[in-house]
Amino acid sequence: MDDLIVQIQGNVGVITLNRPKALNALSQTMVDGIADALASWADNESVRCVLIEGAGERAFCAGGDIQAIYENGPKDPDGSLEFWRDEYRLNAMIANFKKPYIALMHGFTMGGGVGVSAHGSHRIVTDGSVISMPEVGIGFLPDVGGTWLLHNAPKGVGAYYGISGARMGPDDAIFLGFADAYVPNGKFATIKTRLIAGEEIDAILADVSETPNEGDARWHQNDIARWFDADGFDQVMTNIEADGSEFAQGALKLLKRQCPLSVKSTFHALREVKNYTCVEQSLQLEFRFCAWSLRGKNFYEGIRAAVIDKDRNPKWEPATLAEVTDKMVQDMFAPLGDKELVF
């Protein structure tokens, strides 16, 4: 069975991520195939829009194939880095695609799945959609342009969801700018059918989209903004610890599980992105972190604890936020010379 199915149906370019048993996790072949399809459709007048979907009921795409990185990265870090180079170029291609790019984000949409959906022009969620950037929990940082998306979210809210890895429901995803519309399950499948029949996506959404139930992000935005109104992450933690609410205590539990170096690196990256004008700059910053992560320990340890041994007990280096120095953070974004990501 092909991991990626690329078809033209009617005048719609349809891309189906087809690894349902692996929650449609992205492989190198899939990244290359999506890029090739978009390149061929960009100036093809018989293709008026692109629709991307995931096979199976559980996920649109739960991320990249991190087990492959775990197996190959220590032996060939430069080779593993090439996957991210290709993936990030694809993310930028999607962000700059001139035709409607419609993502049906059912079930889990995480990490790399966000990269092939949330940069599109029409991002659609439904009942049971769960969007997240869980990378800090495996010793990494929100990538695939995630720092760009999180930076553009309401004040403090993007930083919280990016650093904590907290899951977004339909309303949360719309509030943070990861999605545009909510369509109930009963109408969700009609979007593809109506597109292929020749209807325009904006007209379809005007007919079938609804307002989802309010999520945590919108409800707690003022609290989150107050927590993250700080010059450093240590002060953020102090602010949350001083908040005795149930939501704050739940946030603390999430944040204390994360990799300390990734936490402070993500906080730093989101501040850097404030000065950027396009997603490509964010991808270049994230790419540097990728390169240095492949030569470190935390990323592999995070994958081991979450995916390989599944003991949920990673041994981070450094082990605490207090031990993470500014120099350690700066080193994770050091220039790469001739290995920099270019577009």
PDB file of N, CA, C and O in Angstrom, residues 5-6 44 196 226-227 229 257:
ATOM      1  N   ILE A   5      -1.130   8.862  -1.367  1.00  0.00           N
ATOM      2  CA  ILE A   5      -1.948   8.735  -2.570  1.00  0.00           C
ATOM      3  C   ILE A   5      -2.186  10.135  -3.122  1.00  0.00           C
ATOM      4  O   ILE A   5      -2.687  11.017  -2.420  1.00  0.00           O
ATOM      5  N   VAL A   6      -1.785  10.341  -4.365  1.00  0.00           N
ATOM      6  CA  VAL A   6      -1.916  11.633  -5.022  1.00  0.00           C
ATOM      7  C   VAL A   6      -2.797  11.454  -6.254  1.00  0.00           C
ATOM      8  O   VAL A   6      -2.494  10.635  -7.126  1.00  0.00           O
ATOM      9  N   ASN A  44      -0.771  24.262 -13.033  1.00  0.00           N
ATOM     10  CA  ASN A  44      -1.651  23.392 -13.808  1.00  0.00           C
ATOM     11  C   ASN A  44      -3.073  23.957 -13.748  1.00  0.00           C
ATOM     12  O   ASN A  44      -3.727  23.928 -12.707  1.00  0.00           O
ATOM     13  N   ILE A 196     -15.084  18.379  -5.052  1.00  0.00           N
ATOM     14  CA  ILE A 196     -14.881  17.610  -6.288  1.00  0.00           C
ATOM     15  C   ILE A 196     -16.018  17.873  -7.273  1.00  0.00           C
ATOM     16  O   ILE A 196     -15.822  17.872  -8.498  1.00  0.00           O
ATOM     17  N   ARG A 226      -1.005  36.799  31.668  1.00  0.00           N
ATOM     18  CA  ARG A 226      -0.383  37.312  32.888  1.00  0.00           C
ATOM     19  C   ARG A 226       0.811  36.456  33.292  1.00  0.00           C
ATOM     20  O   ARG A 226       1.866  36.979  33.684  1.00  0.00           O
ATOM     21  N   TRP A 227       0.701  35.130  33.169  1.00  0.00           N
ATOM     22  CA  TRP A 227       1.824  34.247  33.502  1.00  0.00           C
ATOM     23  C   TRP A 227       3.046  34.555  32.650  1.00  0.00           C
ATOM     24  O   TRP A 227       4.169  34.592  33.139  1.00  0.00           O
ATOM     25  N   ASP A 229       3.854  37.251  31.015  1.00  0.00           N
ATOM     26  CA  ASP A 229       4.326  38.631  31.002  1.00  0.00           C
ATOM     27  C   ASP A 229       5.584  38.692  31.860  1.00  0.00           C
ATOM     28  O   ASP A 229       5.564  39.164  32.994  1.00  0.00           O
ATOM     29  N   ARG A 257       7.108  18.460  33.382  1.00  0.00           N
ATOM     30  CA  ARG A 257       7.480  17.221  32.693  1.00  0.00           C
ATOM     31  C   ARG A 257       8.385  17.481  31.489  1.00  0.00           C
ATOM     32  O   ARG A 257       8.994  16.552  30.967  1.00  0.00           O
TER      33      ARG A 257
END
